[in-house]
XYZ file of C-alpha atoms in Angstrom:
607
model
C 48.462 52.129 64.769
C 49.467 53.921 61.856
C 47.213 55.189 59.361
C 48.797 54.553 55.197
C 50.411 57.875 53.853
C 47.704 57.310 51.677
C 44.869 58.319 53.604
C 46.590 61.103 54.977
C 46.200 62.538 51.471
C 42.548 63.823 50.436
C 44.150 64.728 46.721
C 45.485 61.230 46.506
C 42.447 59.907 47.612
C 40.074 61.409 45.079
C 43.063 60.466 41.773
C 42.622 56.652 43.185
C 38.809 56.746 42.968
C 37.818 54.489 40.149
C 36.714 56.657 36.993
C 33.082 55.818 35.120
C 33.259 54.458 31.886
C 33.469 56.404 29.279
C 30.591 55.795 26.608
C 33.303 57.078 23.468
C 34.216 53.798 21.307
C 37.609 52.434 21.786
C 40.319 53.356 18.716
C 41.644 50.463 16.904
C 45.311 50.629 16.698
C 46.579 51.012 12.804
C 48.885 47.674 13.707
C 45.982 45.354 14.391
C 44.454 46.928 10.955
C 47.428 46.131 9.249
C 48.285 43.022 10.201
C 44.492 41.911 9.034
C 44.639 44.168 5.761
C 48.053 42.010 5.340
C 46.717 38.695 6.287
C 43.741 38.984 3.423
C 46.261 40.422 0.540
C 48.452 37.280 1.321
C 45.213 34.757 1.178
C 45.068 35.681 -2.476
C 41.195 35.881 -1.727
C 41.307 39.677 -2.987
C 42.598 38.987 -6.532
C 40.478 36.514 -6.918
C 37.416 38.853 -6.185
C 38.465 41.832 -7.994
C 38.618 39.501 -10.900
C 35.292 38.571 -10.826
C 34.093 41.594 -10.218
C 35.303 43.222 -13.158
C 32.986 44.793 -15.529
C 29.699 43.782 -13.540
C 27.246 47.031 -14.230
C 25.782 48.975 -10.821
C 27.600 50.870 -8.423
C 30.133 49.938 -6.692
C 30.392 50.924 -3.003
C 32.740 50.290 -0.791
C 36.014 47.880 -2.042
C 35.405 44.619 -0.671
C 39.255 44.772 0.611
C 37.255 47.296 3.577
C 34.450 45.727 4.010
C 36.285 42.083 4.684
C 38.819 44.136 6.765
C 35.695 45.406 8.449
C 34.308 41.932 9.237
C 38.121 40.877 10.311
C 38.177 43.476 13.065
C 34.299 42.916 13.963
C 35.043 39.513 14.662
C 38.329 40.801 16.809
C 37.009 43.020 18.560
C 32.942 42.418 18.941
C 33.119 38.341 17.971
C 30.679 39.737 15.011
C 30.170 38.747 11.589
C 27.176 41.289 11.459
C 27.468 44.205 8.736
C 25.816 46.749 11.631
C 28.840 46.040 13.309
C 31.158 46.317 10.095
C 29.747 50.006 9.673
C 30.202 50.994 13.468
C 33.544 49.775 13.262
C 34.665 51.395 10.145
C 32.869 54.567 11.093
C 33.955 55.342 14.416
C 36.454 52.887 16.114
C 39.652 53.560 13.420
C 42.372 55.933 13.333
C 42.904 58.783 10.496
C 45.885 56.418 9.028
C 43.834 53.211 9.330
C 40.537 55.103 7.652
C 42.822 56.305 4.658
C 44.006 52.924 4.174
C 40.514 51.337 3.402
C 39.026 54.165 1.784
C 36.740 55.384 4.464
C 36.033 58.692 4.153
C 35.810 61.331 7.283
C 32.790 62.972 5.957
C 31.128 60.091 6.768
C 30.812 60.403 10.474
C 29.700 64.298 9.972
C 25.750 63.434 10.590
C 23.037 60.910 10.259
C 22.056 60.853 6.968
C 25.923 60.675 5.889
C 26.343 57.624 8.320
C 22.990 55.973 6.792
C 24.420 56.750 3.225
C 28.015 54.726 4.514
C 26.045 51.990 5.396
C 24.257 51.648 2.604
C 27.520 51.300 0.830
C 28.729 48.937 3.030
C 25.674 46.445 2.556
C 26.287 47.098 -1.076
C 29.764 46.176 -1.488
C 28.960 42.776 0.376
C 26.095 42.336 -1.362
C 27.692 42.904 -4.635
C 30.092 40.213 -3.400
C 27.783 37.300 -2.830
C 25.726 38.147 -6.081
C 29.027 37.760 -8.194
C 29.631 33.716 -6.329
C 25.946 33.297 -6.622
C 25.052 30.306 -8.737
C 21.536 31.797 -8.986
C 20.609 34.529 -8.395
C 16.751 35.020 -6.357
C 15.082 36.974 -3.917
C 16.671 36.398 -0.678
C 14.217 38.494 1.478
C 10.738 36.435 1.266
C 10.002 32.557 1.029
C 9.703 31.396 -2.081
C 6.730 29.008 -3.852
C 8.168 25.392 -3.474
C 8.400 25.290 -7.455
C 10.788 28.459 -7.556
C 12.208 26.840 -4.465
C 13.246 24.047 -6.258
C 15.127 25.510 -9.324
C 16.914 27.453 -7.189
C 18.602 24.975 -4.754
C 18.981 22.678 -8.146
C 21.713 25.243 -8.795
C 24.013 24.068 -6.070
C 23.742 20.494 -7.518
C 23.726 20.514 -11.227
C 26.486 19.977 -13.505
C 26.045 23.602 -15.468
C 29.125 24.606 -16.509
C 28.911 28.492 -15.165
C 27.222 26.955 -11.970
C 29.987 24.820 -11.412
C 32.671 27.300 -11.829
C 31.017 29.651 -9.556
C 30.741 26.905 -6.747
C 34.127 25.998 -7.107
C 35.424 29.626 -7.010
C 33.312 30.214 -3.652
C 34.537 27.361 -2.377
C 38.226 28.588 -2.928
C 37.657 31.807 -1.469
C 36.889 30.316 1.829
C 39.496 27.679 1.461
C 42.231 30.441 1.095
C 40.482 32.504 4.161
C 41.012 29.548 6.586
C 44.218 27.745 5.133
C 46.165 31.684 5.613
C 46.350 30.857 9.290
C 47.659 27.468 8.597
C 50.406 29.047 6.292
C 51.401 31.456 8.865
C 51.837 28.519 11.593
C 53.653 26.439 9.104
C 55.841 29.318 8.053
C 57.087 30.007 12.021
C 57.871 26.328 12.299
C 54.789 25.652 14.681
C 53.870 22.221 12.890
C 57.383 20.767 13.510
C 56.304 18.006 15.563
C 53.281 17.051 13.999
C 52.600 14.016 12.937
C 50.100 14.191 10.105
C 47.488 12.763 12.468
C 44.107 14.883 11.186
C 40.449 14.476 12.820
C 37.564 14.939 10.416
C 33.772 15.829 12.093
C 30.896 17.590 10.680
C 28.899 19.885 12.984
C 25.552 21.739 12.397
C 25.477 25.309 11.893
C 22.077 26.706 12.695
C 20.437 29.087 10.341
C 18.472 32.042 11.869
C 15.510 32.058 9.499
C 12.396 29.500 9.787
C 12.219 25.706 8.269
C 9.881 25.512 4.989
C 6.006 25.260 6.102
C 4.672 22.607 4.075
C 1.303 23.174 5.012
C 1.523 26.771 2.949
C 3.735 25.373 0.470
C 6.848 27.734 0.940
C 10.227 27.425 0.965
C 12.633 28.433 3.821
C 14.676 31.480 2.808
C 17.835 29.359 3.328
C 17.575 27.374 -0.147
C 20.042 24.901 0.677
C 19.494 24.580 4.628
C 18.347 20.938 6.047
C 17.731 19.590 9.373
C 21.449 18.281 10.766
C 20.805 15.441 12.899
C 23.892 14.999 15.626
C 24.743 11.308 17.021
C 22.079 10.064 19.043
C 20.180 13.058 18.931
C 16.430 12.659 18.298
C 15.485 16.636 17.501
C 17.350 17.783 14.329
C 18.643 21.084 13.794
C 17.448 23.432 10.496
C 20.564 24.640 8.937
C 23.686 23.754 7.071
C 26.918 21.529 8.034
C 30.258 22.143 8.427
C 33.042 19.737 7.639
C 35.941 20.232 9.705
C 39.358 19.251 10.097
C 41.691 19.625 12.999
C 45.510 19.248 13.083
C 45.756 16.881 16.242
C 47.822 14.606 17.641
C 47.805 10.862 19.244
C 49.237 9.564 22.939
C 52.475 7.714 21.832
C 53.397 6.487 17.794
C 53.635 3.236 19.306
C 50.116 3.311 20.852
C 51.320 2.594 24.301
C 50.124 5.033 27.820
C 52.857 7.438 27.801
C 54.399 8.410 31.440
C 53.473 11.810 32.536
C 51.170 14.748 31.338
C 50.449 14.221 27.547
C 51.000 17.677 26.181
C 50.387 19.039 22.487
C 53.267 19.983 20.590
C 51.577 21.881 18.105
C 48.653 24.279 18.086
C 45.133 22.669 17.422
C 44.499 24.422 14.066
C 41.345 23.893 11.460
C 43.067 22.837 8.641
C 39.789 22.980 6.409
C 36.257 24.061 5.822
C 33.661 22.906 3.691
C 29.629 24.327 4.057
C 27.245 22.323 3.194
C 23.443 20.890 2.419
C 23.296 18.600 5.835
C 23.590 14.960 4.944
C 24.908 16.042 1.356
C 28.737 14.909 0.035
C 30.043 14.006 3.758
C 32.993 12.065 2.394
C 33.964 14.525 -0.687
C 34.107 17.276 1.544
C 36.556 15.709 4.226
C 38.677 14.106 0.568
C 38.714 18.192 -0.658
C 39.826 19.533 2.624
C 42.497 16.671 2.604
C 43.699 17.455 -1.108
C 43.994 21.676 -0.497
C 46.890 20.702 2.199
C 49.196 18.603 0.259
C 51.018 21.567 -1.330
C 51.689 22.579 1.757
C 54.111 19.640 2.027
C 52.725 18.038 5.740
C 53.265 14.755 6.509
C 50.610 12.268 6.235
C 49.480 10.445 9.816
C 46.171 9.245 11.160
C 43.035 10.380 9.874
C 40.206 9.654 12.658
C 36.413 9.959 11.517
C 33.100 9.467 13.083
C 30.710 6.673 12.148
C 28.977 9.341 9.733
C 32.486 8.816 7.172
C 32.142 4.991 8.180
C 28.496 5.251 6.217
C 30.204 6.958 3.208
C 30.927 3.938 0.282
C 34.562 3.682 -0.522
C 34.940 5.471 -3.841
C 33.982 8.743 -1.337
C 36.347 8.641 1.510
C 38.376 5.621 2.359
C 39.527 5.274 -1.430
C 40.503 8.535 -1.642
C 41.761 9.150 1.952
C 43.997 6.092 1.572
C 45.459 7.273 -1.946
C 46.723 10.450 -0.461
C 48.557 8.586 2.574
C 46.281 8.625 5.531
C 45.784 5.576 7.659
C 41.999 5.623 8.480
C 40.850 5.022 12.392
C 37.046 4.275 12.083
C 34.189 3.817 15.206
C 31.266 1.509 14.046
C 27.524 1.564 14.426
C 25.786 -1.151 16.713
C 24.730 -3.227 13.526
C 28.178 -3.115 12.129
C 30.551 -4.328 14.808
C 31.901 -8.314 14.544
C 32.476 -10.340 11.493
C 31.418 -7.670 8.571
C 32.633 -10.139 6.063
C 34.816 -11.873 3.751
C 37.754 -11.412 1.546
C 39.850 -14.159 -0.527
C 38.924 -16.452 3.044
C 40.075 -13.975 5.507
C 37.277 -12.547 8.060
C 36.932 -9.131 7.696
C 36.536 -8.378 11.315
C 35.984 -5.154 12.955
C 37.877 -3.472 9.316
C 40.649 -6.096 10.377
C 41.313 -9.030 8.166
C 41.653 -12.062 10.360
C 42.190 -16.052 9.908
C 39.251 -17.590 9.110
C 39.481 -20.264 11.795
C 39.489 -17.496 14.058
C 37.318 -18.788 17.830
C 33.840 -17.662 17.177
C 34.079 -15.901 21.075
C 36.504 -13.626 19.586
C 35.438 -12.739 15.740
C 31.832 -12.269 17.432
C 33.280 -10.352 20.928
C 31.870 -6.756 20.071
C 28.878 -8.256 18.029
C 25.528 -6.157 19.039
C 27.273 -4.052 21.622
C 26.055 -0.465 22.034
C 28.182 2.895 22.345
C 27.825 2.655 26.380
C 29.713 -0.602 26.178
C 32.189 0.332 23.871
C 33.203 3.273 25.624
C 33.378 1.818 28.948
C 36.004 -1.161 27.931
C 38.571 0.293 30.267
C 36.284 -0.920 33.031
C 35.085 -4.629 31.342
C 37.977 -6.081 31.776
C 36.131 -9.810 29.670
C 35.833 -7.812 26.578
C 39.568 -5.960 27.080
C 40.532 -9.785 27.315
C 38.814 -10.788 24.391
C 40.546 -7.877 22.403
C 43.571 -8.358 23.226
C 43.141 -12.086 22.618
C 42.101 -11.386 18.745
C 45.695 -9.782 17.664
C 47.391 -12.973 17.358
C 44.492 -13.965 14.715
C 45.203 -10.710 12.451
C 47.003 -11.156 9.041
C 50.248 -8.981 9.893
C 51.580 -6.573 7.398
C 54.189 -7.553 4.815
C 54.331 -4.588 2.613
C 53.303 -1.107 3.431
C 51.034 0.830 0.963
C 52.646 1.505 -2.294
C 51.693 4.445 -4.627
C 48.650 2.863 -5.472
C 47.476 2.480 -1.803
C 47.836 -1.626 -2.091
C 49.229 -3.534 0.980
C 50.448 -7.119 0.966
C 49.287 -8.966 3.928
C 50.907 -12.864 5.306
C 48.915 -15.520 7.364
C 49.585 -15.358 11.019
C 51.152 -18.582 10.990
C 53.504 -18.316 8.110
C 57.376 -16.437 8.357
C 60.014 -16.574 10.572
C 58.245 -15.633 13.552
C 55.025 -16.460 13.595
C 52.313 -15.634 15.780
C 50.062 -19.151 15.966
C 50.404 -22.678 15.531
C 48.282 -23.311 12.343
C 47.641 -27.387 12.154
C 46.454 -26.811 8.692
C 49.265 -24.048 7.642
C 51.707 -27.002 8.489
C 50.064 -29.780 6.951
C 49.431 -27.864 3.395
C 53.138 -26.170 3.292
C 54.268 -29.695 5.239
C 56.254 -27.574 7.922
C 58.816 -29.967 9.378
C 58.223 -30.631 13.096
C 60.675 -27.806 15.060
C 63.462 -29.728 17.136
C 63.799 -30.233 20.449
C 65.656 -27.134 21.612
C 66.343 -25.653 25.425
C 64.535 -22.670 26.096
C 65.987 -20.162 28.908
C 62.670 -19.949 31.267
C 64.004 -16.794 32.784
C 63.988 -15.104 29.448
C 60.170 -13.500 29.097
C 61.653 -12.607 24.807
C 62.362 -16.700 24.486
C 59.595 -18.086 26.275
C 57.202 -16.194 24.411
C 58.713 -17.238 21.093
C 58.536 -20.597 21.728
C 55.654 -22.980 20.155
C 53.933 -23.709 23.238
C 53.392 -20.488 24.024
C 51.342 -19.530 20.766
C 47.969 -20.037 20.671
C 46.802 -22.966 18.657
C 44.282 -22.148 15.564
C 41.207 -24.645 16.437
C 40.636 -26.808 13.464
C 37.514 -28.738 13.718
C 38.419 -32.326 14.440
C 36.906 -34.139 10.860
C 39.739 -31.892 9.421
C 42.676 -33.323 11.498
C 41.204 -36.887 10.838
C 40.931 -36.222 7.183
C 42.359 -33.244 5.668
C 40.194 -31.037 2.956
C 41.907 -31.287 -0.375
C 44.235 -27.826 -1.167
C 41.754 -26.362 -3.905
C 38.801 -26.821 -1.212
C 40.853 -24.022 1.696
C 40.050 -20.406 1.404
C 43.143 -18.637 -0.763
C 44.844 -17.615 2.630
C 45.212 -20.822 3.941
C 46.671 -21.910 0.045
C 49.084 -19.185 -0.260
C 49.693 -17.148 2.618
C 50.695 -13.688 1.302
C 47.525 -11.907 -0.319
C 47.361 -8.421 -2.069
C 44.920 -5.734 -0.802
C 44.085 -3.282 -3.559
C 41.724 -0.132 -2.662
C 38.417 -1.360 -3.770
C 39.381 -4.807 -3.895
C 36.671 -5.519 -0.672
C 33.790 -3.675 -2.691
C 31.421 -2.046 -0.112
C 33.199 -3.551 2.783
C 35.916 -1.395 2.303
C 34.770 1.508 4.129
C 35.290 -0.637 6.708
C 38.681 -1.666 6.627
C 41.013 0.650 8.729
C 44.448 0.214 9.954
C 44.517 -0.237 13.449
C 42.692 -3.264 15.369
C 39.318 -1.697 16.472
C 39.443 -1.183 20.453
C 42.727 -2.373 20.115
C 44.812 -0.216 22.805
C 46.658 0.970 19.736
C 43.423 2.291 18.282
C 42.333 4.094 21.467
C 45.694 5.610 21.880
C 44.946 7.454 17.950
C 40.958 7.770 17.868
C 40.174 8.641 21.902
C 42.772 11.676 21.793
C 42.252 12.805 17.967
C 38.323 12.565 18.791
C 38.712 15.043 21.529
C 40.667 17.310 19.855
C 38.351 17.777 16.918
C 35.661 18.289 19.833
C 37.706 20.482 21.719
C 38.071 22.820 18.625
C 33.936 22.930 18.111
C 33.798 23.867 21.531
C 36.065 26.476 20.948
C 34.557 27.850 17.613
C 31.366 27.764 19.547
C 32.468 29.338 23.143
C 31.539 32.342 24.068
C 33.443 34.235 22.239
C 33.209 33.749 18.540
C 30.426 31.152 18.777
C 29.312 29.680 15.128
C 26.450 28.073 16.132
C 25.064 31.890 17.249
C 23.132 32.860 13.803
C 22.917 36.231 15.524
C 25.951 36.854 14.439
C 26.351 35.946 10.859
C 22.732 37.757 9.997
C 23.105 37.806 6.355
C 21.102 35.698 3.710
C 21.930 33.186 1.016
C 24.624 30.079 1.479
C 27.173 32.625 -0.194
C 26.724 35.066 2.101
C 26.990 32.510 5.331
C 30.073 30.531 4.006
C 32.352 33.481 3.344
C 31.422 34.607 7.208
C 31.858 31.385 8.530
C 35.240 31.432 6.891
C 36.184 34.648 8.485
C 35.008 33.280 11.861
C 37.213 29.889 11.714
C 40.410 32.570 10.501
C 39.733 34.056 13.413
C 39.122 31.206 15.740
C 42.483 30.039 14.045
C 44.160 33.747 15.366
C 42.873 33.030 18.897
C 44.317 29.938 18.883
C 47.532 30.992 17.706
C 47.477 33.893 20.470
C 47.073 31.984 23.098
C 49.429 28.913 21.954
C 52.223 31.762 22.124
C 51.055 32.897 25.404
C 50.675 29.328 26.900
C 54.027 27.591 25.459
C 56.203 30.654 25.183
C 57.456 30.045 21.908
C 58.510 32.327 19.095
C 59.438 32.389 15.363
C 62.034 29.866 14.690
C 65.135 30.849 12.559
C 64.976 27.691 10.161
C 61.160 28.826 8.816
C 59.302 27.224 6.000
C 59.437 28.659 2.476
C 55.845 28.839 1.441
C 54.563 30.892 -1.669
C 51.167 32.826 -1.046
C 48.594 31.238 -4.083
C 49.325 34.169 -6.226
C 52.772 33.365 -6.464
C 54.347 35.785 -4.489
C 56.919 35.555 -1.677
C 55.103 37.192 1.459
C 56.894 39.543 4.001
C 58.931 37.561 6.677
C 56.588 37.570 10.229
C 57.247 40.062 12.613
C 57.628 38.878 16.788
C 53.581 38.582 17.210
C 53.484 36.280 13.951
C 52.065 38.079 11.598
C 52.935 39.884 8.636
C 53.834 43.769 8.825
C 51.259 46.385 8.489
C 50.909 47.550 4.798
C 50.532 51.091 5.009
C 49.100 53.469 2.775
C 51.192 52.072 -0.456
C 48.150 49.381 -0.759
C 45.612 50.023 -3.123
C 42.042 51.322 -2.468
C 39.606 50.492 -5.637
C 37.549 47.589 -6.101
């Protein structure tokens, strides 16, 4: 046999020998710093800072245009939020053209002590960041006494008017952070075939410093962290929440199984991110994360929530949610499944309203069932019966929501077509008997529009004998078409929703929109840029975590954006969306990668 020309050569031998790592730092190209340093001008985030920052006494260290930058490519590169990791990355992984964009001297990397003196400016800049958004301002290294404690986290929930405006301006920052990425997508035309359809969750994000001990009457030094208790989940966890929203998508507008592999035409984006006291303003954050989108002109879908938005009274999430355009898909708690109640005679029934002589069997079918049950209903085939049984019984929709969010609804038995024979709908609007007509049996559209083949509302038999007088029936069965204001159920409607609960229509929009919003927590906490790490946001104060966490969704939002071009293939599309950045401005149009041009040394470097 004969040996590879290969092995003939000793030279050639030794050049494919695999090489030890070096233990240099890799270089950074200047495009990837760029494209960043471009991303954060167009967020408006740094005009808003420098703004606020003017004429506040102390030094000022580093611009907080680097040290953001910093944290960008820390998060890139190392899936850091960590300041160590800022300073190591500043210091010795960028190029000379990079460095004298962001200010960063070279005489910093000459020794130790200039090194120490860098970081020290670093830690400054940042720290001079979260003091300016602080609401109050305390000692964030030691517990405090639970008095102090007190007054402090009563700053995050007064109505002060300095307070407030500082909240609000935080709060902006990070909106503008995680809604850049949206912009971008928008702008290339990725969002074309979305729907509107938007799932809302709230997920715990774990603090890395210790609960208050009660026993020594201290404070935690997270002010504002609580114990987040998750669905079923016995053992809470000390830290804040996160309200999240995810651009997803349903199985088929209809709500029917769709033939063949259901595949996502748009990429799975946060589209919002609010950080927050756990159990504190669930609804109102969802409602403020729905209101920053609409001037970005999207479309207005399905908005599916847990049963922790279900809990939230109307005036705080359904109201709101429905005023803005978004058809609500709710899941229940055990307690609150079957007949929840009553409006103008019509059972309220799973957020459905239904004819009040509805068959007990079916306004009772998911009464005291539990989560297992619910879930499982592709394999009980009784209670898929009984749901599909119940749609006939619905009120059908006669008017769609009008600016106001009101929606006229019609008996089931009244109009052209209706869906059951009503005994008592024909003997208070004395129907006239139908006539005798033939009916083509080999027709399945006829047959099933015939009389016979509608289900027959069961009036109790004293009725039929003797009819109730008109002003004795509930106000459906008097006039058929009713008016459904928001707020006109009181607190039962944060129950009402807009597609039959376990309806196949529902599961077609909450099953797939549930996962989605799932699917993009287990992405933000993978292992790559994993949110639920606190190792990797170590910095103190609720300022100080929600401007990280904000850079860490931005750059979940990259990644996914990455690999959506490297899955699907697509590119920049030549029709693109004309979006404004929040300063105004017209950005730069997106280069083949999707993001903005590197802004080179023409950008400027002070505070």
């Amino acid at each position: 046999m004969t040996r590879p020309r290969s092995w003939r050569n000793p030279e050639k031998i030794k050049r494919c020998r695999p090489r030890p790592v070096t233990d240099a730092p890799a270089l950074i190209p200047d495009s990837k710093v760029g494209q960043l340093d471009a991303l954060l001008h167009e967020s408006g985030v740094l005009g808003l800072i420098d703004t606020e920052l003017q004429g506040r006494p102390g030094p000022k260290g580093l611009p907080v245009r680097t040290v953001l930058v910093g944290l960008l490519l820390a998060l890139h590169y190392h899936r850091s939020a960590s300041l160590a990791d800022v300073c190591r990355v500043l210091l010795d992984e960028l190029r000379g053209p990079a460095r004298t964009w962001l200010g960063v001297p070279d005489s910093s990397r000459a020794d130790a002590h200039a090194r120490i003196a860098f970081s020290r400016r670093v830690y400054r800049s940042f720290d001079r960041l979260t003091t300016a958004l602080d609401p109050l301002r305390w000692d964030r290294r030691r517990r405090l006494p639970a008095e102090e404690a007190g007054i402090v986290a009563a700053a995050w929930e007064d109505t002060d008017a300095e307070r407030t405006r500082r909240r609000e301006l935080l709060q902006e920052v990070s909106d503008r952070l995680v809604l850049i990425t949206v912009r971008l997508a928008h702008r290339r035309g990725l969002f074309k075939g979305w729907r509107g359809d938007i799932a809302a969750d709230t997920t715990p994000i774990p603090a890395w410093h210790q609960p208050p001990q009660e026993r020594r009457g201290l404070a935690s030094v997270e002010l504002t962290a609580g114990w987040h208790y998750c669905g079923g989940a016995e053992e809470g966890i000390f830290g804040h929440s996160a309200s999240l929203l995810v651009a997803s998508s349903r199985r088929h507008p209809a709500g029917h199984a769709q033939a063949g592999e259901r595949v996502s035409r748009h990429p799975q984006l946060a589209l919002g991110l609010v950080l927050d006291t756990p159990g504190k303003r669930i609804g109102p954050n969802a409602v403020h994360s729905l209101a920053r989108l609409a001037p970005l002109g999207f479309p207005t879908g399905l908005l599916a929530a847990d049963r922790a938005y279900t809990d939230q009274i109307t005036e705080h999430f359904a109201q709101p949610a429905r005023t803005m355009g978004s058809q609500v898909v709710l899941d229940y708690k055990q307690q609150h499944r079957g007949v929840q109640g009553t409006h103008q005679g019509a059972l309220l029934v799973d957020g459905s309203l239904a004819c009040p002589a509805m068959p007990d069997a079916l306004a009772h079918a998911t009464a005291g069932l539990d989560d297992r049950a619910v879930r499982g209903i592709s394999d009980s085939h009784e209670l898929r019966d009984l749901i599909a049984a119940r749609e006939p019984y619905f009120l059908r929709l006669k008017q769609s929501a009008d600016q106001r969010g009101a929606i006229r609804l019609q008996c089931p038995a009244s109009g052209p077509s209706p869906a059951v024979s009503c005994p008592r709908f024909n003997q208070v609007h004395r129907v006239p008997a139908p006539r005798p007509a033939a009916v083509d049996l080999t027709s399945k559209r006829a047959t099933a529009a015939h009389a016979a083949a509608k289900p027959t509302v069961p009036i109790p038999q004293g009725e039929r004998l003797r009819p109730l007088p008109k002003d004795e029936l509930p106000r459906i069965c008097r006039k058929p078409t009713i008016t459904v204001r928001p707020g006109d159920l009181g607190k039962l409607d944060k129950f009402r929703q807009d597609r039959h609960y376990l309806h196949p229509t529902w599961q077609d929009a909450y099953r797939p929109e549930r996962a989605n919003i799932e699917g993009l927590n287990g992405r933000a906490k993978s292992h790559g840029i994993n949110i639920s790490d606190p190792t990797k946001r170590l910095a103190h104060g609720r300022v100080a975590q929600t401007i990280l966490l904000a850079l860490m969704v931005c750059s979940v939002n990259l990644h996914i954006l990455f690999t959506w071009h490297q899955t699907t293939g697509t590119r920049a599309t030549a029709a693109t969306h004309a979006i404004t950045t929040p300063n105004g401005s017209v950005p730069p149009p997106p280069d083949a990668a999707g993001l903005p041009p590197p802004r080179r040394a023409t950008l400027d470097t002070t505070p």
